[in-house]
Amino acid sequence: MNPYNIFSQSKLERVSDGITLPLLENCENAAHILILVWPQLGDFDSLEYAWWLQRESRKFSEEKLAIRAVGIGDRPSGTRFCEYTGFPSENLFVEPNAQLHHQLQLYSGLNFSLPGLSVSGKAWLNLMLMCAGLGSPGTLKEVFRGYRGDRQAPQLIEDDEIIQGTPLPAFKGSFFRLAGGSGFQRPFELATLRLRNMVEVLSNWNTYVPNPAYLTQRGGTFLFDNKGQLIYEHRDPGILGFAANMSQPLSFLSLLETDSLTSTSNNPV
């Protein structure tokens, strides 16, 4: 299975205008291509991944890195997702039935069933079991990391940032200094961002998740050079497992510099 061939043959609906077109259109001039195959657009992983990308977006120009994302949902869910996360709608495509995920053989999640359960009921049951760590390695560890903090991760919320959209009254980011200081991920900091995401999704559930049958489906990350050679891939093993290094989810992009140096040395002027 060659992921690049699958992507190059994929035609999907673009959120910005509703047009179905090749996923890799207009990526030809970029030095590298990053393809993100996300779960449901209302999934913890999709929202958190988009947050990290927006945080680091200034570091990568379109000429250096073309980014395309595919999430399970429809155009209204994609539109809401982009409005909330700031992810560019022209770079987001939607897949209503996880067909691309199946072609790539990404983990579909736990598949436990009980007699008489509907498709939706089965998906909910398995999602709850995965949130408890069954068939979803690393999930509970990652949940706890969000509460206890992580000195290997950067500070996530600036002191002057106003935190809204949670069940708590609005408060300033400087509050987290009381929990342990600054310059790293403080206790409860990541958990607060996840709580805000959860409130957003639950408040707009039918928009974010038009079909709950794919609640357990996981995603993957694929980085290519401009010749279609795979430089890096990560296949999500479970919920909150969208990166090999969750403390620094985009650390794999350091490979861009290594690949550029290698290309230069192999093609001297």
PDB file of N, CA and C in Angstrom, residues 53-141:
ATOM      1  N   LEU A  53      -1.559  23.143  15.142  1.00  0.00           N
ATOM      2  CA  LEU A  53      -1.183  23.660  13.825  1.00  0.00           C
ATOM      3  C   LEU A  53      -1.335  25.171  13.757  1.00  0.00           C
ATOM      4  N   GLN A  54      -2.412  25.696  14.319  1.00  0.00           N
ATOM      5  CA  GLN A  54      -2.596  27.138  14.320  1.00  0.00           C
ATOM      6  C   GLN A  54      -1.532  27.826  15.170  1.00  0.00           C
ATOM      7  N   ARG A  55      -1.156  27.196  16.245  1.00  0.00           N
ATOM      8  CA  ARG A  55      -0.116  27.744  17.127  1.00  0.00           C
ATOM      9  C   ARG A  55       1.217  27.887  16.388  1.00  0.00           C
ATOM     10  N   GLU A  56       1.522  26.924  15.517  1.00  0.00           N
ATOM     11  CA  GLU A  56       2.815  26.907  14.826  1.00  0.00           C
ATOM     12  C   GLU A  56       2.727  27.363  13.374  1.00  0.00           C
ATOM     13  N   SER A  57       1.579  27.848  12.936  1.00  0.00           N
ATOM     14  CA  SER A  57       1.338  28.097  11.513  1.00  0.00           C
ATOM     15  C   SER A  57       2.302  29.108  10.892  1.00  0.00           C
ATOM     16  N   ARG A  58       2.765  30.065  11.663  1.00  0.00           N
ATOM     17  CA  ARG A  58       3.633  31.101  11.102  1.00  0.00           C
ATOM     18  C   ARG A  58       4.997  30.564  10.679  1.00  0.00           C
ATOM     19  N   LYS A  59       5.346  29.392  11.151  1.00  0.00           N
ATOM     20  CA  LYS A  59       6.671  28.847  10.862  1.00  0.00           C
ATOM     21  C   LYS A  59       6.777  28.243   9.471  1.00  0.00           C
ATOM     22  N   PHE A  60       5.621  27.982   8.835  1.00  0.00           N
ATOM     23  CA  PHE A  60       5.651  27.234   7.583  1.00  0.00           C
ATOM     24  C   PHE A  60       4.844  27.945   6.500  1.00  0.00           C
ATOM     25  N   SER A  61       5.521  28.342   5.443  1.00  0.00           N
ATOM     26  CA  SER A  61       4.855  28.965   4.312  1.00  0.00           C
ATOM     27  C   SER A  61       4.283  27.890   3.401  1.00  0.00           C
ATOM     28  N   GLU A  62       3.349  28.274   2.518  1.00  0.00           N
ATOM     29  CA  GLU A  62       2.759  27.331   1.566  1.00  0.00           C
ATOM     30  C   GLU A  62       3.810  26.752   0.629  1.00  0.00           C
ATOM     31  N   GLU A  63       4.860  27.552   0.335  1.00  0.00           N
ATOM     32  CA  GLU A  63       5.918  27.063  -0.548  1.00  0.00           C
ATOM     33  C   GLU A  63       6.748  25.981   0.136  1.00  0.00           C
ATOM     34  N   LYS A  64       6.872  26.100   1.439  1.00  0.00           N
ATOM     35  CA  LYS A  64       7.682  25.140   2.187  1.00  0.00           C
ATOM     36  C   LYS A  64       6.879  23.901   2.558  1.00  0.00           C
ATOM     37  N   LEU A  65       5.630  24.106   2.956  1.00  0.00           N
ATOM     38  CA  LEU A  65       4.809  22.993   3.431  1.00  0.00           C
ATOM     39  C   LEU A  65       3.346  23.210   3.055  1.00  0.00           C
ATOM     40  N   ALA A  66       2.836  22.369   2.176  1.00  0.00           N
ATOM     41  CA  ALA A  66       1.408  22.386   1.843  1.00  0.00           C
ATOM     42  C   ALA A  66       0.696  21.448   2.811  1.00  0.00           C
ATOM     43  N   ILE A  67      -0.325  21.962   3.485  1.00  0.00           N
ATOM     44  CA  ILE A  67      -1.056  21.167   4.472  1.00  0.00           C
ATOM     45  C   ILE A  67      -2.472  20.901   3.965  1.00  0.00           C
ATOM     46  N   ARG A  68      -2.865  19.644   3.979  1.00  0.00           N
ATOM     47  CA  ARG A  68      -4.230  19.255   3.638  1.00  0.00           C
ATOM     48  C   ARG A  68      -4.735  18.323   4.736  1.00  0.00           C
ATOM     49  N   ALA A  69      -5.973  18.537   5.145  1.00  0.00           N
ATOM     50  CA  ALA A  69      -6.574  17.697   6.178  1.00  0.00           C
ATOM     51  C   ALA A  69      -7.895  17.131   5.683  1.00  0.00           C
ATOM     52  N   VAL A  70      -8.176  15.925   6.108  1.00  0.00           N
ATOM     53  CA  VAL A  70      -9.444  15.253   5.788  1.00  0.00           C
ATOM     54  C   VAL A  70     -10.064  14.790   7.098  1.00  0.00           C
ATOM     55  N   GLY A  71     -11.293  15.209   7.357  1.00  0.00           N
ATOM     56  CA  GLY A  71     -11.980  14.794   8.571  1.00  0.00           C
ATOM     57  C   GLY A  71     -13.310  14.140   8.256  1.00  0.00           C
ATOM     58  N   ILE A  72     -13.760  13.273   9.130  1.00  0.00           N
ATOM     59  CA  ILE A  72     -15.050  12.610   8.944  1.00  0.00           C
ATOM     60  C   ILE A  72     -16.160  13.598   9.298  1.00  0.00           C
ATOM     61  N   GLY A  73     -17.040  13.837   8.350  1.00  0.00           N
ATOM     62  CA  GLY A  73     -18.131  14.770   8.564  1.00  0.00           C
ATOM     63  C   GLY A  73     -18.677  15.263   7.244  1.00  0.00           C
ATOM     64  N   ASP A  74     -19.395  16.374   7.272  1.00  0.00           N
ATOM     65  CA  ASP A  74     -19.914  16.979   6.052  1.00  0.00           C
ATOM     66  C   ASP A  74     -19.491  18.451   6.021  1.00  0.00           C
ATOM     67  N   ARG A  75     -19.964  19.174   5.028  1.00  0.00           N
ATOM     68  CA  ARG A  75     -19.515  20.557   4.903  1.00  0.00           C
ATOM     69  C   ARG A  75     -19.924  21.429   6.099  1.00  0.00           C
ATOM     70  N   PRO A  76     -21.162  21.318   6.624  1.00  0.00           N
ATOM     71  CA  PRO A  76     -21.494  22.117   7.809  1.00  0.00           C
ATOM     72  C   PRO A  76     -20.587  21.819   9.006  1.00  0.00           C
ATOM     73  N   SER A  77     -20.227  20.547   9.214  1.00  0.00           N
ATOM     74  CA  SER A  77     -19.330  20.233  10.330  1.00  0.00           C
ATOM     75  C   SER A  77     -17.944  20.800  10.074  1.00  0.00           C
ATOM     76  N   GLY A  78     -17.508  20.761   8.808  1.00  0.00           N
ATOM     77  CA  GLY A  78     -16.220  21.340   8.462  1.00  0.00           C
ATOM     78  C   GLY A  78     -16.200  22.841   8.643  1.00  0.00           C
ATOM     79  N   THR A  79     -17.280  23.499   8.273  1.00  0.00           N
ATOM     80  CA  THR A  79     -17.371  24.950   8.427  1.00  0.00           C
ATOM     81  C   THR A  79     -17.312  25.350   9.891  1.00  0.00           C
ATOM     82  N   ARG A  80     -18.067  24.651  10.724  1.00  0.00           N
ATOM     83  CA  ARG A  80     -18.054  24.938  12.164  1.00  0.00           C
ATOM     84  C   ARG A  80     -16.667  24.689  12.745  1.00  0.00           C
ATOM     85  N   PHE A  81     -16.038  23.609  12.331  1.00  0.00           N
ATOM     86  CA  PHE A  81     -14.702  23.254  12.803  1.00  0.00           C
ATOM     87  C   PHE A  81     -13.706  24.377  12.492  1.00  0.00           C
ATOM     88  N   CYS A  82     -13.744  24.881  11.275  1.00  0.00           N
ATOM     89  CA  CYS A  82     -12.809  25.932  10.867  1.00  0.00           C
ATOM     90  C   CYS A  82     -13.094  27.244  11.595  1.00  0.00           C
ATOM     91  N   GLU A  83     -14.365  27.562  11.804  1.00  0.00           N
ATOM     92  CA  GLU A  83     -14.711  28.781  12.529  1.00  0.00           C
ATOM     93  C   GLU A  83     -14.194  28.724  13.963  1.00  0.00           C
ATOM     94  N   TYR A  84     -14.262  27.549  14.557  1.00  0.00           N
ATOM     95  CA  TYR A  84     -13.849  27.401  15.957  1.00  0.00           C
ATOM     96  C   TYR A  84     -12.328  27.324  16.107  1.00  0.00           C
ATOM     97  N   THR A  85     -11.682  26.538  15.250  1.00  0.00           N
ATOM     98  CA  THR A  85     -10.240  26.300  15.399  1.00  0.00           C
ATOM     99  C   THR A  85      -9.377  27.300  14.644  1.00  0.00           C
ATOM    100  N   GLY A  86      -9.935  27.941  13.616  1.00  0.00           N
ATOM    101  CA  GLY A  86      -9.138  28.815  12.769  1.00  0.00           C
ATOM    102  C   GLY A  86      -8.404  28.080  11.671  1.00  0.00           C
ATOM    103  N   PHE A  87      -8.620  26.774  11.552  1.00  0.00           N
ATOM    104  CA  PHE A  87      -7.963  26.023  10.484  1.00  0.00           C
ATOM    105  C   PHE A  87      -8.514  26.502   9.140  1.00  0.00           C
ATOM    106  N   PRO A  88      -7.659  26.719   8.135  1.00  0.00           N
ATOM    107  CA  PRO A  88      -8.126  27.252   6.844  1.00  0.00           C
ATOM    108  C   PRO A  88      -9.118  26.317   6.146  1.00  0.00           C
ATOM    109  N   SER A  89     -10.288  26.819   5.835  1.00  0.00           N
ATOM    110  CA  SER A  89     -11.325  25.978   5.225  1.00  0.00           C
ATOM    111  C   SER A  89     -10.943  25.509   3.831  1.00  0.00           C
ATOM    112  N   GLU A  90     -10.039  26.255   3.147  1.00  0.00           N
ATOM    113  CA  GLU A  90      -9.605  25.828   1.823  1.00  0.00           C
ATOM    114  C   GLU A  90      -8.653  24.632   1.891  1.00  0.00           C
ATOM    115  N   ASN A  91      -8.162  24.326   3.094  1.00  0.00           N
ATOM    116  CA  ASN A  91      -7.249  23.189   3.262  1.00  0.00           C
ATOM    117  C   ASN A  91      -7.916  21.990   3.922  1.00  0.00           C
ATOM    118  N   LEU A  92      -9.197  22.118   4.224  1.00  0.00           N
ATOM    119  CA  LEU A  92      -9.911  21.024   4.891  1.00  0.00           C
ATOM    120  C   LEU A  92     -10.916  20.379   3.939  1.00  0.00           C
ATOM    121  N   PHE A  93     -10.870  19.055   3.882  1.00  0.00           N
ATOM    122  CA  PHE A  93     -11.791  18.266   3.071  1.00  0.00           C
ATOM    123  C   PHE A  93     -12.577  17.339   3.993  1.00  0.00           C
ATOM    124  N   VAL A  94     -13.780  16.992   3.579  1.00  0.00           N
ATOM    125  CA  VAL A  94     -14.614  16.132   4.420  1.00  0.00           C
ATOM    126  C   VAL A  94     -14.908  14.810   3.728  1.00  0.00           C
ATOM    127  N   GLU A  95     -14.980  13.783   4.560  1.00  0.00           N
ATOM    128  CA  GLU A  95     -15.227  12.410   4.125  1.00  0.00           C
ATOM    129  C   GLU A  95     -16.372  11.871   4.977  1.00  0.00           C
ATOM    130  N   PRO A  96     -17.568  11.650   4.412  1.00  0.00           N
ATOM    131  CA  PRO A  96     -18.728  11.306   5.244  1.00  0.00           C
ATOM    132  C   PRO A  96     -18.715   9.904   5.832  1.00  0.00           C
ATOM    133  N   ASN A  97     -17.998   8.975   5.215  1.00  0.00           N
ATOM    134  CA  ASN A  97     -18.106   7.582   5.649  1.00  0.00           C
ATOM    135  C   ASN A  97     -16.768   6.893   5.897  1.00  0.00           C
ATOM    136  N   ALA A  98     -15.724   7.652   6.132  1.00  0.00           N
ATOM    137  CA  ALA A  98     -14.399   7.114   6.489  1.00  0.00           C
ATOM    138  C   ALA A  98     -13.805   6.196   5.415  1.00  0.00           C
ATOM    139  N   GLN A  99     -14.209   6.365   4.175  1.00  0.00           N
ATOM    140  CA  GLN A  99     -13.688   5.515   3.111  1.00  0.00           C
ATOM    141  C   GLN A  99     -12.170   5.661   2.959  1.00  0.00           C
ATOM    142  N   LEU A 100     -11.674   6.904   3.016  1.00  0.00           N
ATOM    143  CA  LEU A 100     -10.237   7.122   2.906  1.00  0.00           C
ATOM    144  C   LEU A 100      -9.494   6.459   4.060  1.00  0.00           C
ATOM    145  N   HIS A 101     -10.052   6.540   5.245  1.00  0.00           N
ATOM    146  CA  HIS A 101      -9.440   5.911   6.414  1.00  0.00           C
ATOM    147  C   HIS A 101      -9.316   4.399   6.207  1.00  0.00           C
ATOM    148  N   HIS A 102     -10.355   3.811   5.632  1.00  0.00           N
ATOM    149  CA  HIS A 102     -10.324   2.370   5.386  1.00  0.00           C
ATOM    150  C   HIS A 102      -9.310   2.013   4.308  1.00  0.00           C
ATOM    151  N   GLN A 103      -9.204   2.824   3.277  1.00  0.00           N
ATOM    152  CA  GLN A 103      -8.210   2.579   2.238  1.00  0.00           C
ATOM    153  C   GLN A 103      -6.795   2.600   2.802  1.00  0.00           C
ATOM    154  N   LEU A 104      -6.570   3.490   3.754  1.00  0.00           N
ATOM    155  CA  LEU A 104      -5.253   3.611   4.376  1.00  0.00           C
ATOM    156  C   LEU A 104      -5.034   2.599   5.487  1.00  0.00           C
ATOM    157  N   GLN A 105      -6.069   1.819   5.786  1.00  0.00           N
ATOM    158  CA  GLN A 105      -6.020   0.799   6.841  1.00  0.00           C
ATOM    159  C   GLN A 105      -5.699   1.403   8.209  1.00  0.00           C
ATOM    160  N   LEU A 106      -6.297   2.556   8.475  1.00  0.00           N
ATOM    161  CA  LEU A 106      -6.143   3.181   9.783  1.00  0.00           C
ATOM    162  C   LEU A 106      -7.031   2.463  10.804  1.00  0.00           C
ATOM    163  N   TYR A 107      -6.639   2.548  12.042  1.00  0.00           N
ATOM    164  CA  TYR A 107      -7.331   1.838  13.119  1.00  0.00           C
ATOM    165  C   TYR A 107      -8.774   2.320  13.239  1.00  0.00           C
ATOM    166  N   SER A 108      -9.706   1.387  13.100  1.00  0.00           N
ATOM    167  CA  SER A 108     -11.125   1.744  13.156  1.00  0.00           C
ATOM    168  C   SER A 108     -11.674   1.766  14.576  1.00  0.00           C
ATOM    169  N   GLY A 109     -10.852   1.379  15.540  1.00  0.00           N
ATOM    170  CA  GLY A 109     -11.281   1.416  16.932  1.00  0.00           C
ATOM    171  C   GLY A 109     -11.804   0.079  17.421  1.00  0.00           C
ATOM    172  N   LEU A 110     -12.162   0.069  18.677  1.00  0.00           N
ATOM    173  CA  LEU A 110     -12.706  -1.133  19.304  1.00  0.00           C
ATOM    174  C   LEU A 110     -13.984  -1.547  18.587  1.00  0.00           C
ATOM    175  N   ASN A 111     -14.214  -2.859  18.502  1.00  0.00           N
ATOM    176  CA  ASN A 111     -15.349  -3.354  17.727  1.00  0.00           C
ATOM    177  C   ASN A 111     -16.208  -4.317  18.542  1.00  0.00           C
ATOM    178  N   PHE A 112     -16.346  -4.041  19.825  1.00  0.00           N
ATOM    179  CA  PHE A 112     -17.166  -4.882  20.710  1.00  0.00           C
ATOM    180  C   PHE A 112     -18.645  -4.622  20.445  1.00  0.00           C
ATOM    181  N   SER A 113     -19.459  -5.649  20.576  1.00  0.00           N
ATOM    182  CA  SER A 113     -20.894  -5.482  20.324  1.00  0.00           C
ATOM    183  C   SER A 113     -21.721  -6.295  21.307  1.00  0.00           C
ATOM    184  N   LEU A 114     -22.978  -5.900  21.436  1.00  0.00           N
ATOM    185  CA  LEU A 114     -23.958  -6.624  22.239  1.00  0.00           C
ATOM    186  C   LEU A 114     -25.203  -6.863  21.391  1.00  0.00           C
ATOM    187  N   PRO A 115     -25.902  -7.951  21.628  1.00  0.00           N
ATOM    188  CA  PRO A 115     -27.114  -8.231  20.845  1.00  0.00           C
ATOM    189  C   PRO A 115     -28.123  -7.089  20.932  1.00  0.00           C
ATOM    190  N   GLY A 116     -28.684  -6.734  19.798  1.00  0.00           N
ATOM    191  CA  GLY A 116     -29.726  -5.721  19.762  1.00  0.00           C
ATOM    192  C   GLY A 116     -29.240  -4.297  19.674  1.00  0.00           C
ATOM    193  N   LEU A 117     -27.929  -4.082  19.726  1.00  0.00           N
ATOM    194  CA  LEU A 117     -27.417  -2.714  19.641  1.00  0.00           C
ATOM    195  C   LEU A 117     -27.511  -2.191  18.211  1.00  0.00           C
ATOM    196  N   SER A 118     -27.915  -0.950  18.070  1.00  0.00           N
ATOM    197  CA  SER A 118     -27.906  -0.299  16.764  1.00  0.00           C
ATOM    198  C   SER A 118     -26.469   0.050  16.392  1.00  0.00           C
ATOM    199  N   VAL A 119     -26.262   0.452  15.158  1.00  0.00           N
ATOM    200  CA  VAL A 119     -24.928   0.863  14.722  1.00  0.00           C
ATOM    201  C   VAL A 119     -24.436   2.027  15.575  1.00  0.00           C
ATOM    202  N   SER A 120     -25.337   2.982  15.817  1.00  0.00           N
ATOM    203  CA  SER A 120     -24.980   4.136  16.630  1.00  0.00           C
ATOM    204  C   SER A 120     -24.692   3.726  18.074  1.00  0.00           C
ATOM    205  N   GLY A 121     -25.533   2.846  18.610  1.00  0.00           N
ATOM    206  CA  GLY A 121     -25.339   2.376  19.985  1.00  0.00           C
ATOM    207  C   GLY A 121     -24.029   1.633  20.152  1.00  0.00           C
ATOM    208  N   LYS A 122     -23.676   0.832  19.155  1.00  0.00           N
ATOM    209  CA  LYS A 122     -22.410   0.099  19.190  1.00  0.00           C
ATOM    210  C   LYS A 122     -21.231   1.066  19.184  1.00  0.00           C
ATOM    211  N   ALA A 123     -21.326   2.103  18.354  1.00  0.00           N
ATOM    212  CA  ALA A 123     -20.247   3.085  18.277  1.00  0.00           C
ATOM    213  C   ALA A 123     -20.070   3.801  19.613  1.00  0.00           C
ATOM    214  N   TRP A 124     -21.180   4.181  20.240  1.00  0.00           N
ATOM    215  CA  TRP A 124     -21.112   4.851  21.535  1.00  0.00           C
ATOM    216  C   TRP A 124     -20.517   3.946  22.604  1.00  0.00           C
ATOM    217  N   LEU A 125     -20.929   2.694  22.623  1.00  0.00           N
ATOM    218  CA  LEU A 125     -20.400   1.749  23.607  1.00  0.00           C
ATOM    219  C   LEU A 125     -18.888   1.628  23.465  1.00  0.00           C
ATOM    220  N   ASN A 126     -18.439   1.432  22.243  1.00  0.00           N
ATOM    221  CA  ASN A 126     -17.008   1.262  22.014  1.00  0.00           C
ATOM    222  C   ASN A 126     -16.221   2.540  22.286  1.00  0.00           C
ATOM    223  N   LEU A 127     -16.836   3.696  22.018  1.00  0.00           N
ATOM    224  CA  LEU A 127     -16.169   4.948  22.331  1.00  0.00           C
ATOM    225  C   LEU A 127     -15.956   5.082  23.834  1.00  0.00           C
ATOM    226  N   MET A 128     -16.966   4.747  24.619  1.00  0.00           N
ATOM    227  CA  MET A 128     -16.843   4.835  26.070  1.00  0.00           C
ATOM    228  C   MET A 128     -15.774   3.881  26.596  1.00  0.00           C
ATOM    229  N   LEU A 129     -15.738   2.681  26.029  1.00  0.00           N
ATOM    230  CA  LEU A 129     -14.724   1.706  26.447  1.00  0.00           C
ATOM    231  C   LEU A 129     -13.325   2.186  26.088  1.00  0.00           C
ATOM    232  N   MET A 130     -13.194   2.817  24.919  1.00  0.00           N
ATOM    233  CA  MET A 130     -11.892   3.336  24.511  1.00  0.00           C
ATOM    234  C   MET A 130     -11.467   4.509  25.394  1.00  0.00           C
ATOM    235  N   CYS A 131     -12.421   5.342  25.789  1.00  0.00           N
ATOM    236  CA  CYS A 131     -12.093   6.442  26.694  1.00  0.00           C
ATOM    237  C   CYS A 131     -11.604   5.913  28.044  1.00  0.00           C
ATOM    238  N   ALA A 132     -12.024   4.697  28.377  1.00  0.00           N
ATOM    239  CA  ALA A 132     -11.562   4.058  29.614  1.00  0.00           C
ATOM    240  C   ALA A 132     -10.264   3.292  29.405  1.00  0.00           C
ATOM    241  N   GLY A 133      -9.739   3.342  28.190  1.00  0.00           N
ATOM    242  CA  GLY A 133      -8.445   2.731  27.916  1.00  0.00           C
ATOM    243  C   GLY A 133      -8.490   1.392  27.233  1.00  0.00           C
ATOM    244  N   LEU A 134      -9.658   0.811  27.030  1.00  0.00           N
ATOM    245  CA  LEU A 134      -9.763  -0.495  26.382  1.00  0.00           C
ATOM    246  C   LEU A 134      -9.627  -0.332  24.870  1.00  0.00           C
ATOM    247  N   GLY A 135      -8.699  -1.060  24.281  1.00  0.00           N
ATOM    248  CA  GLY A 135      -8.482  -0.947  22.843  1.00  0.00           C
ATOM    249  C   GLY A 135      -7.983   0.415  22.425  1.00  0.00           C
ATOM    250  N   SER A 136      -7.418   1.146  23.372  1.00  0.00           N
ATOM    251  CA  SER A 136      -6.961   2.510  23.111  1.00  0.00           C
ATOM    252  C   SER A 136      -5.739   2.799  23.983  1.00  0.00           C
ATOM    253  N   PRO A 137      -4.603   2.198  23.656  1.00  0.00           N
ATOM    254  CA  PRO A 137      -3.411   2.342  24.501  1.00  0.00           C
ATOM    255  C   PRO A 137      -2.951   3.786  24.617  1.00  0.00           C
ATOM    256  N   GLY A 138      -2.604   4.152  25.844  1.00  0.00           N
ATOM    257  CA  GLY A 138      -2.080   5.489  26.095  1.00  0.00           C
ATOM    258  C   GLY A 138      -3.114   6.545  26.406  1.00  0.00           C
ATOM    259  N   THR A 139      -4.407   6.227  26.244  1.00  0.00           N
ATOM    260  CA  THR A 139      -5.440   7.249  26.435  1.00  0.00           C
ATOM    261  C   THR A 139      -5.501   7.751  27.870  1.00  0.00           C
ATOM    262  N   LEU A 140      -5.555   6.848  28.830  1.00  0.00           N
ATOM    263  CA  LEU A 140      -5.662   7.281  30.225  1.00  0.00           C
ATOM    264  C   LEU A 140      -4.411   8.035  30.668  1.00  0.00           C
ATOM    265  N   LYS A 141      -3.258   7.578  30.223  1.00  0.00           N
ATOM    266  CA  LYS A 141      -2.005   8.266  30.550  1.00  0.00           C
ATOM    267  C   LYS A 141      -2.037   9.699  30.024  1.00  0.00           C
TER     268      LYS A 141
END
